[in-house]
Amino acid sequence: DTGVSQDPRHKITKRGQNVTFRCDPISEHNRLYWYRQTLGQGPEFLTYFQNEAQLEKSRLLSDRFSAERPKGSFSTLEIQRTEQGDSAMYLCASSLGQGQGSGNTIYFGEGSWLTVV
Amino acid sequence: AQSVAQPEDQVNVAEGNPLTVKCTYSVSGNPYLFWYVQYPNRGLQFLLKYITGDNLVKGSYGFEAEFNKSQTSFHLKKPSALVSDSALYFCAVRDINDMRFGAGTRLTVKP
């Protein structure tokens, strides 16, 4: 059983450039989540997918951010025109989904560190 | 909305001593509570969860947590700390469609 995998693990980019992160969830998981974590803080929810449908987006997800999960398997998170404030770790996670408020465990990947210089 | 709070930024304990990392929650309805651990530059690893049933939940690496409804707490415990337990610990509560995390508690176990 492979866990959630993320690529790249580290990315340094210049301000104004676009970056894209990829996430491969645990294979049987139908829900996929993106979180952002800055130093000294807990992860903050960005968005989640149920299969290929993006069902919720946090207000933290500005117009420069877009996430896709085209075939209900892997997902990408793209940040356009990066800003220094985007520097953070972007965490992908997955779970089984059985309706709202499920007690199913969410499993996290190792994260993708973004540094905008 | 569901939320959790971790009142301590830092917990220091000597190796071999018992440890407790505190968490309190605020929920409407039944709480689904979780503990995760994060090592430097790594993602979050699931330790244990409370959904229903016994108030004492046992998890990975010898950790356990006690659900206390009257005190709205879900403290993480371990009878004998190891230096390798030093890490960042997050309490979390399942909200409608996602997980809400506390700010984290940094545990340092000294030899």
Coordinates of N, CA and C in Angstrom, one line a residue:
Chain A
D1 N 0.8 -1.2 0.0 CA 0.0 0.0 0.0 C 0.9 1.2 0.0
T2 N 0.8 2.0 -1.1 CA 1.6 3.3 -1.1 C 0.7 4.3 -0.5
G3 N 1.3 5.3 0.2 CA 0.6 6.4 0.7 C 0.4 7.5 -0.3
V4 N 0.0 8.6 0.2 CA -0.2 9.8 -0.6 C 1.2 10.3 -1.0
S5 N 1.4 10.5 -2.3 CA 2.7 11.0 -2.8 C 2.5 12.4 -3.4
Q6 N 3.5 13.2 -3.2 CA 3.5 14.6 -3.8 C 4.8 14.9 -4.5
D7 N 4.6 15.7 -5.5 CA 5.8 16.1 -6.3 C 5.6 17.5 -6.9
P8 N 6.7 18.3 -6.9 CA 8.0 18.1 -6.3 C 7.9 18.3 -4.8
R9 N 8.9 17.8 -4.0 CA 9.0 18.0 -2.6 C 9.4 19.4 -2.3
H10 N 10.2 20.0 -3.1 CA 10.7 21.4 -2.9 C 10.6 22.1 -4.2
K11 N 10.3 23.4 -4.1 CA 10.2 24.2 -5.3 C 10.6 25.7 -4.9
I12 N 11.6 26.2 -5.6 CA 12.0 27.6 -5.4 C 11.7 28.3 -6.7
T13 N 10.9 29.4 -6.6 CA 10.5 30.1 -7.8 C 10.6 31.6 -7.6
K14 N 10.8 32.3 -8.7 CA 10.8 33.7 -8.6 C 9.4 34.3 -8.6
R15 N 9.2 35.4 -7.9 CA 7.9 36.0 -7.8 C 7.4 36.3 -9.2
G16 N 6.1 36.0 -9.4 CA 5.5 36.2 -10.7 C 5.4 35.0 -11.6
Q17 N 6.2 34.0 -11.2 CA 6.2 32.7 -12.0 C 5.0 31.8 -11.6
N18 N 4.7 30.9 -12.4 CA 3.6 29.9 -12.1 C 4.3 28.6 -11.6
V19 N 3.6 28.0 -10.7 CA 4.1 26.7 -10.2 C 2.9 25.7 -10.2
T20 N 3.3 24.4 -10.3 CA 2.2 23.4 -10.3 C 2.8 22.2 -9.4
F21 N 1.9 21.8 -8.5 CA 2.2 20.6 -7.7 C 1.2 19.5 -8.0
R22 N 1.8 18.3 -7.9 CA 1.0 17.1 -8.2 C 0.8 16.3 -7.0
C23 N -0.3 15.6 -6.9 CA -0.6 14.7 -5.8 C -1.2 13.4 -6.3
D24 N -0.7 12.3 -5.8 CA -1.3 11.0 -6.1 C -1.9 10.5 -4.8
P25 N -3.2 10.3 -4.7 CA -3.7 9.9 -3.4 C -3.6 8.4 -3.2
I26 N -4.0 7.9 -2.1 CA -4.1 6.4 -1.9 C -5.1 5.9 -2.9
S27 N -4.8 4.8 -3.5 CA -5.6 4.4 -4.7 C -7.1 4.3 -4.5
E28 N -7.5 3.7 -3.4 CA -9.0 3.5 -3.3 C -9.7 4.7 -2.7
H29 N -9.0 5.8 -2.4 CA -9.6 6.9 -1.7 C -10.3 7.8 -2.8
N30 N -11.6 8.1 -2.5 CA -12.3 9.0 -3.4 C -12.3 10.4 -3.1
R31 N -11.8 10.8 -1.9 CA -11.7 12.2 -1.5 C -10.3 12.6 -1.5
L32 N -10.0 13.8 -2.0 CA -8.7 14.4 -2.0 C -8.7 15.8 -1.6
Y33 N -7.8 16.2 -0.7 CA -7.8 17.5 -0.1 C -6.5 18.2 -0.3
W34 N -6.5 19.5 -0.4 CA -5.3 20.3 -0.4 C -5.4 21.2 0.9
Y35 N -4.2 21.3 1.6 CA -4.0 22.2 2.7 C -2.8 23.0 2.5
R36 N -2.7 24.1 3.2 CA -1.5 24.9 3.2 C -1.0 25.0 4.7
Q37 N 0.3 24.9 4.9 CA 0.8 25.1 6.2 C 2.0 26.0 6.2
T38 N 2.0 27.1 7.0 CA 3.1 28.0 7.2 C 3.8 27.6 8.5
L39 N 5.0 28.1 8.7 CA 5.8 27.8 9.9 C 5.1 28.2 11.1
G40 N 5.0 27.3 12.1 CA 4.4 27.6 13.4 C 2.9 27.5 13.4
Q41 N 2.3 27.1 12.3 CA 0.9 27.0 12.2 C 0.4 25.6 11.9
G42 N -0.8 25.4 12.2 CA -1.4 24.1 11.8 C -1.9 24.2 10.3
P43 N -2.1 23.1 9.7 CA -2.6 23.1 8.3 C -3.9 23.8 8.2
E44 N -4.1 24.5 7.1 CA -5.3 25.2 6.8 C -5.9 24.7 5.5
F45 N -7.2 24.4 5.6 CA -7.9 23.8 4.4 C -8.0 24.7 3.3
L46 N -7.7 24.2 2.1 CA -7.8 25.0 0.8 C -9.0 24.5 0.0
T47 N -9.1 23.2 -0.3 CA -10.1 22.7 -1.2 C -10.2 21.2 -1.1
Y48 N -11.3 20.6 -1.5 CA -11.4 19.2 -1.6 C -12.2 18.7 -2.8
F49 N -11.9 17.5 -3.2 CA -12.6 16.8 -4.3 C -13.2 15.5 -3.8
Q50 N -14.4 15.3 -4.3 CA -15.1 14.0 -4.2 C -15.0 13.4 -5.6
N51 N -14.2 12.4 -5.8 CA -13.9 11.9 -7.1 C -13.3 13.1 -8.0
E52 N -13.9 13.4 -9.1 CA -13.4 14.5 -9.9 C -14.0 15.8 -9.7
A53 N -15.1 15.8 -8.8 CA -15.8 17.1 -8.5 C -15.1 17.9 -7.4
Q54 N -14.9 19.1 -7.6 CA -14.4 20.0 -6.6 C -15.6 20.6 -5.8
L55 N -15.7 20.1 -4.6 CA -17.0 20.4 -3.9 C -16.9 21.6 -2.9
E56 N -15.7 21.9 -2.5 CA -15.6 23.1 -1.6 C -14.2 23.7 -1.8
K57 N -14.3 25.1 -1.7 CA -13.1 25.9 -1.8 C -13.1 26.9 -0.6
S58 N -11.9 26.9 0.1 CA -11.8 27.9 1.2 C -11.6 29.3 0.6
R59 N -11.9 30.3 1.4 CA -11.7 31.7 0.9 C -10.2 32.0 0.8
L60 N -9.4 31.1 1.4 CA -7.9 31.2 1.3 C -7.5 31.0 -0.2
L61 N -8.3 30.3 -0.9 CA -7.9 29.9 -2.3 C -8.3 31.1 -3.2
S62 N -7.3 32.0 -3.4 CA -7.6 33.1 -4.2 C -7.7 32.7 -5.7
D63 N -8.0 33.7 -6.5 CA -8.2 33.5 -8.0 C -6.9 33.0 -8.6
R64 N -5.8 33.2 -8.0 CA -4.5 32.8 -8.6 C -4.3 31.3 -8.4
F65 N -5.1 30.7 -7.5 CA -5.0 29.2 -7.3 C -6.0 28.5 -8.0
S66 N -5.6 27.3 -8.6 CA -6.6 26.5 -9.2 C -6.2 25.0 -9.0
A67 N -7.2 24.2 -8.7 CA -6.9 22.8 -8.5 C -7.8 22.0 -9.4
E68 N -7.3 20.9 -9.8 CA -8.0 20.0 -10.7 C -7.8 18.5 -10.3
R69 N -8.8 17.7 -10.6 CA -8.6 16.3 -10.4 C -9.4 15.6 -11.6
P70 N -8.8 15.7 -12.8 CA -9.6 15.4 -14.0 C -10.2 14.1 -14.1
K71 N -9.5 13.0 -13.6 CA -10.1 11.7 -13.8 C -10.4 11.1 -12.5
G72 N -10.5 11.9 -11.4 CA -10.8 11.4 -10.1 C -9.7 10.6 -9.5
S73 N -8.5 10.7 -10.0 CA -7.3 10.0 -9.4 C -6.3 11.1 -8.9
F74 N -5.3 11.4 -9.7 CA -4.3 12.4 -9.2 C -4.9 13.8 -9.3
S75 N -4.3 14.7 -8.6 CA -4.7 16.1 -8.6 C -3.5 17.0 -8.8
T76 N -3.8 18.2 -9.4 CA -2.8 19.2 -9.5 C -3.3 20.5 -8.8
L77 N -2.3 21.2 -8.2 CA -2.6 22.5 -7.7 C -1.7 23.5 -8.3
E78 N -2.2 24.5 -9.0 CA -1.4 25.5 -9.7 C -1.6 26.8 -9.1
I79 N -0.5 27.5 -8.9 CA -0.5 28.8 -8.4 C 0.1 29.7 -9.5
Q80 N -0.7 30.7 -9.9 CA -0.2 31.6 -11.0 C 0.3 32.9 -10.3
R81 N 1.2 33.5 -11.0 CA 1.8 34.8 -10.6 C 2.1 34.8 -9.1
T82 N 3.0 33.9 -8.7 CA 3.3 33.6 -7.3 C 3.8 34.9 -6.6
E83 N 3.4 35.0 -5.4 CA 3.8 36.1 -4.5 C 4.6 35.5 -3.3
Q84 N 5.4 36.4 -2.6 CA 6.2 35.9 -1.5 C 5.3 35.3 -0.4
G85 N 4.1 35.8 -0.3 CA 3.2 35.3 0.7 C 2.7 33.9 0.4
D86 N 2.9 33.4 -0.8 CA 2.5 32.1 -1.1 C 3.5 31.0 -0.6
S87 N 4.7 31.5 -0.1 CA 5.7 30.6 0.5 C 5.1 29.8 1.6
A88 N 5.1 28.5 1.5 CA 4.4 27.6 2.5 C 4.7 26.2 2.1
M89 N 4.2 25.3 2.9 CA 4.2 23.9 2.5 C 2.7 23.6 2.1
Y90 N 2.6 22.9 1.0 CA 1.3 22.6 0.4 C 1.1 21.1 0.6
L91 N 0.1 20.7 1.4 CA -0.1 19.3 1.8 C -1.3 18.8 1.0
C92 N -1.1 17.6 0.5 CA -2.2 16.9 -0.1 C -2.6 15.7 0.8
A93 N -3.9 15.4 0.8 CA -4.3 14.3 1.7 C -5.5 13.6 1.0
S94 N -5.8 12.4 1.5 CA -6.9 11.7 0.9 C -7.6 10.9 1.9
S95 N -8.8 10.5 1.6 CA -9.6 9.7 2.5 C -10.7 9.0 1.7
L96 N -11.3 8.0 2.4 CA -12.6 7.5 1.9 C -13.7 8.5 2.3
G97 N -14.7 8.6 1.5 CA -15.8 9.6 1.8 C -17.1 8.9 1.9
Q98 N -17.8 9.1 3.0 CA -19.1 8.6 3.2 C -20.1 9.6 3.7
G99 N -20.2 10.7 2.9 CA -21.1 11.7 3.3 C -20.5 12.7 4.2
Q100 N -21.2 13.6 4.7 CA -20.7 14.7 5.5 C -20.4 14.3 6.9
G101 N -19.3 14.9 7.5 CA -19.0 14.6 8.9 C -18.5 13.2 9.1
S102 N -17.9 12.6 8.1 CA -17.4 11.3 8.3 C -16.3 11.2 9.3
G103 N -16.2 10.1 10.0 CA -15.1 9.9 10.9 C -13.9 9.2 10.2
N104 N -14.0 9.1 8.9 CA -12.8 8.5 8.2 C -11.6 9.3 8.4
T105 N -10.5 8.6 8.5 CA -9.2 9.2 8.7 C -8.7 9.9 7.4
I106 N -8.1 11.0 7.5 CA -7.5 11.7 6.4 C -6.0 11.4 6.5
Y107 N -5.4 10.9 5.4 CA -4.0 10.6 5.3 C -3.3 11.6 4.5
F108 N -2.1 12.1 5.0 CA -1.4 13.2 4.4 C -0.2 12.7 3.7
G109 N 0.2 13.4 2.6 CA 1.4 13.2 1.9 C 2.6 13.9 2.7
E110 N 3.8 13.9 2.1 CA 4.9 14.5 2.7 C 5.0 16.0 2.5
G111 N 4.2 16.5 1.7 CA 4.1 18.0 1.4 C 5.1 18.4 0.3
S112 N 4.7 19.6 -0.2 CA 5.5 20.2 -1.2 C 5.9 21.6 -0.7
W113 N 7.2 21.9 -0.5 CA 7.6 23.2 0.0 C 7.7 24.1 -1.1
L114 N 7.1 25.3 -1.0 CA 7.3 26.3 -2.0 C 8.0 27.5 -1.4
T115 N 9.0 28.0 -2.0 CA 9.7 29.2 -1.6 C 9.7 30.2 -2.8
V116 N 9.1 31.3 -2.6 CA 9.0 32.4 -3.6 C 10.0 33.5 -3.3
V117 N 10.9 33.7 -4.2 CA 12.0 34.7 -3.9 C 11.8 35.9 -4.8
Chain B
A1 N -19.0 26.3 13.8 CA -18.0 25.4 13.1 C -17.3 24.7 14.2
Q2 N -16.8 23.5 13.9 CA -16.0 22.7 14.8 C -14.6 23.4 15.0
S3 N -14.0 23.2 16.2 CA -12.7 23.8 16.4 C -12.0 23.0 17.5
V4 N -10.7 23.1 17.6 CA -9.9 22.5 18.7 C -8.9 23.6 19.1
A5 N -8.5 23.5 20.3 CA -7.5 24.4 20.8 C -6.4 23.6 21.5
Q6 N -5.2 24.0 21.3 CA -4.0 23.4 22.0 C -3.4 24.5 22.9
P7 N -3.6 24.4 24.2 CA -3.3 25.6 25.1 C -1.8 25.7 25.3
E8 N -1.0 24.7 24.9 CA 0.5 24.8 25.2 C 1.2 24.8 23.8
D9 N 2.1 25.8 23.7 CA 2.9 25.8 22.5 C 4.0 24.8 22.5
Q10 N 4.5 24.6 23.8 CA 5.7 23.8 24.0 C 5.5 22.9 25.2
V11 N 5.9 21.7 25.1 CA 5.9 20.8 26.3 C 7.3 20.1 26.3
N12 N 7.9 20.2 27.5 CA 9.2 19.6 27.7 C 9.1 18.5 28.7
V13 N 9.7 17.3 28.5 CA 9.6 16.2 29.4 C 10.9 15.4 29.3
A14 N 11.3 14.8 30.4 CA 12.5 14.0 30.4 C 12.2 12.6 29.9
E15 N 13.1 12.0 29.2 CA 13.0 10.7 28.7 C 12.6 9.7 29.8
G16 N 11.6 8.8 29.6 CA 11.2 7.9 30.6 C 10.0 8.4 31.4
N17 N 9.8 9.7 31.4 CA 8.7 10.2 32.2 C 7.4 10.2 31.3
P18 N 6.2 10.2 32.0 CA 5.0 10.2 31.2 C 4.8 11.6 30.6
L19 N 4.1 11.6 29.4 CA 3.9 12.9 28.8 C 2.4 13.1 28.5
T20 N 2.0 14.3 28.5 CA 0.6 14.7 28.2 C 0.7 15.9 27.3
V21 N 0.0 15.9 26.1 CA -0.2 17.0 25.3 C -1.7 17.3 25.2
K22 N -2.1 18.6 25.6 CA -3.5 18.9 25.8 C -4.2 19.4 24.6
C23 N -5.5 19.1 24.6 CA -6.3 19.5 23.5 C -7.8 19.6 24.0
T24 N -8.4 20.8 23.7 CA -9.8 20.9 24.0 C -10.6 21.2 22.7
Y25 N -11.9 20.8 22.7 CA -12.6 20.9 21.5 C -13.9 21.7 21.7
S26 N -14.4 22.2 20.6 CA -15.7 22.8 20.6 C -16.4 22.3 19.3
V27 N -17.5 21.6 19.5 CA -18.2 21.0 18.4 C -19.7 21.1 18.6
S28 N -20.4 21.0 17.6 CA -21.9 20.8 17.6 C -22.1 19.3 17.2
G29 N -22.8 18.6 17.9 CA -23.0 17.2 17.6 C -21.9 16.3 18.1
N30 N -21.8 15.1 17.6 CA -20.7 14.2 18.0 C -19.4 14.6 17.5
P31 N -18.4 14.6 18.3 CA -17.0 15.0 17.8 C -16.3 13.8 17.2
Y32 N -15.6 14.0 16.1 CA -14.7 13.1 15.6 C -13.3 13.7 15.8
L33 N -12.5 13.2 16.7 CA -11.3 13.9 17.1 C -10.0 13.0 16.7
F34 N -9.0 13.7 16.3 CA -7.8 13.1 15.8 C -6.5 13.7 16.4
W35 N -5.5 12.9 16.4 CA -4.1 13.4 16.7 C -3.2 13.0 15.6
Y36 N -2.4 14.0 15.2 CA -1.4 13.7 14.2 C 0.0 14.2 14.7
V37 N 1.1 13.6 14.2 CA 2.4 14.0 14.6 C 3.2 14.5 13.3
Q38 N 4.0 15.5 13.4 CA 4.8 16.0 12.3 C 6.2 16.1 12.7
Y39 N 7.1 15.4 12.0 CA 8.5 15.5 12.1 C 9.0 16.6 11.2
P40 N 10.2 17.2 11.5 CA 10.7 18.3 10.6 C 10.7 18.0 9.2
N41 N 10.1 19.0 8.4 CA 10.1 18.9 6.9 C 9.3 17.7 6.4
R42 N 8.4 17.2 7.2 CA 7.6 16.0 6.8 C 6.2 16.4 6.8
G43 N 5.4 15.5 6.2 CA 3.9 15.6 6.3 C 3.4 15.2 7.7
L44 N 2.1 15.1 7.8 CA 1.5 14.7 9.1 C 1.2 13.2 9.1
Q45 N 1.5 12.6 10.2 CA 1.3 11.2 10.4 C 0.2 11.0 11.3
F46 N -0.8 10.2 11.0 CA -1.9 9.8 11.8 C -1.5 9.0 13.0
L47 N -1.9 9.4 14.2 CA -1.6 8.7 15.4 C -2.8 7.9 15.9
L48 N -4.0 8.6 16.1 CA -5.1 7.9 16.6 C -6.3 8.8 16.4
K49 N -7.5 8.2 16.7 CA -8.7 9.0 16.6 C -9.8 8.5 17.5
Y50 N -10.7 9.3 17.9 CA -11.9 9.0 18.7 C -13.1 9.2 17.8
I51 N -13.9 8.2 17.6 CA -15.2 8.3 16.9 C -16.3 8.1 17.8
T52 N -16.3 6.9 18.5 CA -17.3 6.6 19.5 C -16.8 5.4 20.3
G53 N -17.5 5.1 21.4 CA -17.0 3.9 22.1 C -16.2 4.3 23.3
D54 N -15.2 3.5 23.6 CA -14.3 3.7 24.8 C -13.7 5.0 24.8
N55 N -13.7 5.6 26.0 CA -13.1 7.0 26.1 C -11.6 7.0 25.9
L56 N -10.9 5.8 26.2 CA -9.5 5.7 26.1 C -9.2 5.0 24.7
V57 N -8.5 5.8 23.9 CA -8.2 5.3 22.6 C -6.7 5.1 22.5
K58 N -6.3 3.9 22.0 CA -4.9 3.6 21.8 C -4.5 3.7 20.3
G59 N -3.3 4.2 20.1 CA -2.8 4.5 18.8 C -1.4 4.0 18.5
S60 N -0.8 4.6 17.5 CA 0.5 4.2 17.1 C 1.6 4.6 18.1
Y61 N 2.7 3.9 18.1 CA 4.0 4.2 18.8 C 3.7 4.3 20.4
G62 N 2.7 3.7 20.9 CA 2.5 3.7 22.3 C 1.7 4.8 22.8
F63 N 1.2 5.7 21.9 CA 0.4 6.8 22.3 C -1.1 6.4 22.6
E64 N -1.7 7.1 23.5 CA -3.1 6.9 23.7 C -3.7 8.3 24.0
A65 N -5.0 8.4 23.9 CA -5.7 9.7 24.2 C -7.0 9.4 24.9
E66 N -7.3 10.3 25.8 CA -8.5 10.1 26.6 C -9.6 11.2 26.2
F67 N -10.7 10.7 25.8 CA -11.8 11.6 25.5 C -12.6 11.9 26.7
N68 N -12.8 13.1 27.0 CA -13.6 13.5 28.2 C -14.7 14.5 27.8
K69 N -15.9 14.0 27.8 CA -17.0 14.8 27.3 C -17.3 16.0 28.2
S70 N -17.2 15.8 29.5 CA -17.6 16.8 30.5 C -16.6 18.0 30.5
Q71 N -15.3 17.6 30.2 CA -14.3 18.7 30.1 C -14.0 19.1 28.7
T72 N -14.7 18.5 27.7 CA -14.5 18.8 26.3 C -13.0 18.7 26.0
S73 N -12.4 17.6 26.4 CA -10.9 17.5 26.2 C -10.6 16.2 25.5
F74 N -9.4 16.2 24.9 CA -9.0 15.0 24.2 C -7.4 15.0 24.3
H75 N -6.9 14.8 25.5 CA -5.5 14.9 25.7 C -4.7 13.6 25.2
L76 N -3.6 13.9 24.6 CA -2.7 12.8 24.2 C -1.7 12.4 25.3
K77 N -1.5 11.1 25.4 CA -0.7 10.7 26.5 C 0.2 9.6 26.1
K78 N 1.3 9.4 26.8 CA 2.2 8.3 26.7 C 2.9 8.0 28.0
P79 N 2.9 6.8 28.5 CA 3.4 6.5 29.8 C 4.9 6.7 30.0
S80 N 5.7 6.5 28.9 CA 7.1 6.7 29.0 C 7.6 7.3 27.7
A81 N 8.1 8.6 27.8 CA 8.5 9.3 26.6 C 9.9 8.8 26.1
L82 N 10.0 8.9 24.8 CA 11.3 8.6 24.2 C 11.8 9.9 23.5
V83 N 13.1 10.0 23.4 CA 13.7 11.2 22.7 C 13.2 11.3 21.3
S84 N 12.9 10.1 20.7 CA 12.4 10.1 19.3 C 11.0 10.6 19.2
D85 N 10.3 10.8 20.3 CA 8.9 11.3 20.3 C 8.9 12.9 20.1
S86 N 10.1 13.5 20.1 CA 10.2 14.9 20.0 C 9.7 15.3 18.6
A87 N 8.7 16.1 18.5 CA 8.1 16.5 17.2 C 7.0 17.5 17.5
L88 N 6.3 17.8 16.4 CA 5.1 18.7 16.5 C 3.9 17.9 16.5
Y89 N 3.0 18.1 17.5 CA 1.8 17.4 17.6 C 0.5 18.2 17.3
F90 N -0.4 17.7 16.5 CA -1.6 18.5 16.2 C -2.8 17.7 16.6
C91 N -3.7 18.4 17.2 CA -5.0 17.9 17.5 C -5.9 18.4 16.4
A92 N -6.9 17.6 16.0 CA -7.8 18.0 14.9 C -9.2 17.4 15.1
V93 N -10.2 18.1 14.5 CA -11.6 17.7 14.6 C -12.1 17.7 13.2
R94 N -12.9 16.7 12.9 CA -13.5 16.5 11.6 C -14.7 17.5 11.5
D95 N -14.6 18.4 10.5 CA -15.7 19.2 10.2 C -16.5 18.6 9.1
I96 N -17.5 19.3 8.5 CA -18.4 18.7 7.6 C -17.6 18.0 6.4
N97 N -16.7 18.7 5.8 CA -16.0 18.2 4.7 C -14.5 18.2 4.8
D98 N -14.0 18.6 5.9 CA -12.5 18.7 6.0 C -12.1 18.5 7.5
M99 N -10.9 18.7 7.8 CA -10.3 18.6 9.1 C -9.8 19.9 9.6
R100 N -10.2 20.3 10.8 CA -9.7 21.6 11.4 C -8.7 21.2 12.5
F101 N -7.6 21.9 12.3 CA -6.4 21.6 13.2 C -6.2 22.7 14.3
G102 N -5.6 22.3 15.4 CA -5.1 23.2 16.3 C -3.8 23.8 15.8
A103 N -3.2 24.7 16.6 CA -2.0 25.4 16.2 C -0.7 24.5 16.4
G104 N -0.9 23.4 17.1 CA 0.2 22.5 17.3 C 0.9 22.7 18.7
T105 N 1.5 21.7 19.2 CA 2.3 21.7 20.4 C 3.6 21.0 20.1
R106 N 4.7 21.7 20.4 CA 6.0 21.2 20.1 C 6.5 20.4 21.4
L107 N 6.7 19.1 21.2 CA 7.1 18.3 22.3 C 8.6 18.0 22.2
T108 N 9.3 18.3 23.3 CA 10.7 18.1 23.3 C 11.0 17.1 24.5
V109 N 11.6 15.9 24.2 CA 11.9 15.0 25.2 C 13.4 15.0 25.3
K110 N 13.9 15.3 26.5 CA 15.3 15.4 26.8 C 15.9 14.1 27.4
P111 N 17.1 13.7 27.0 CA 17.7 12.5 27.5 C 18.0 12.6 29.0

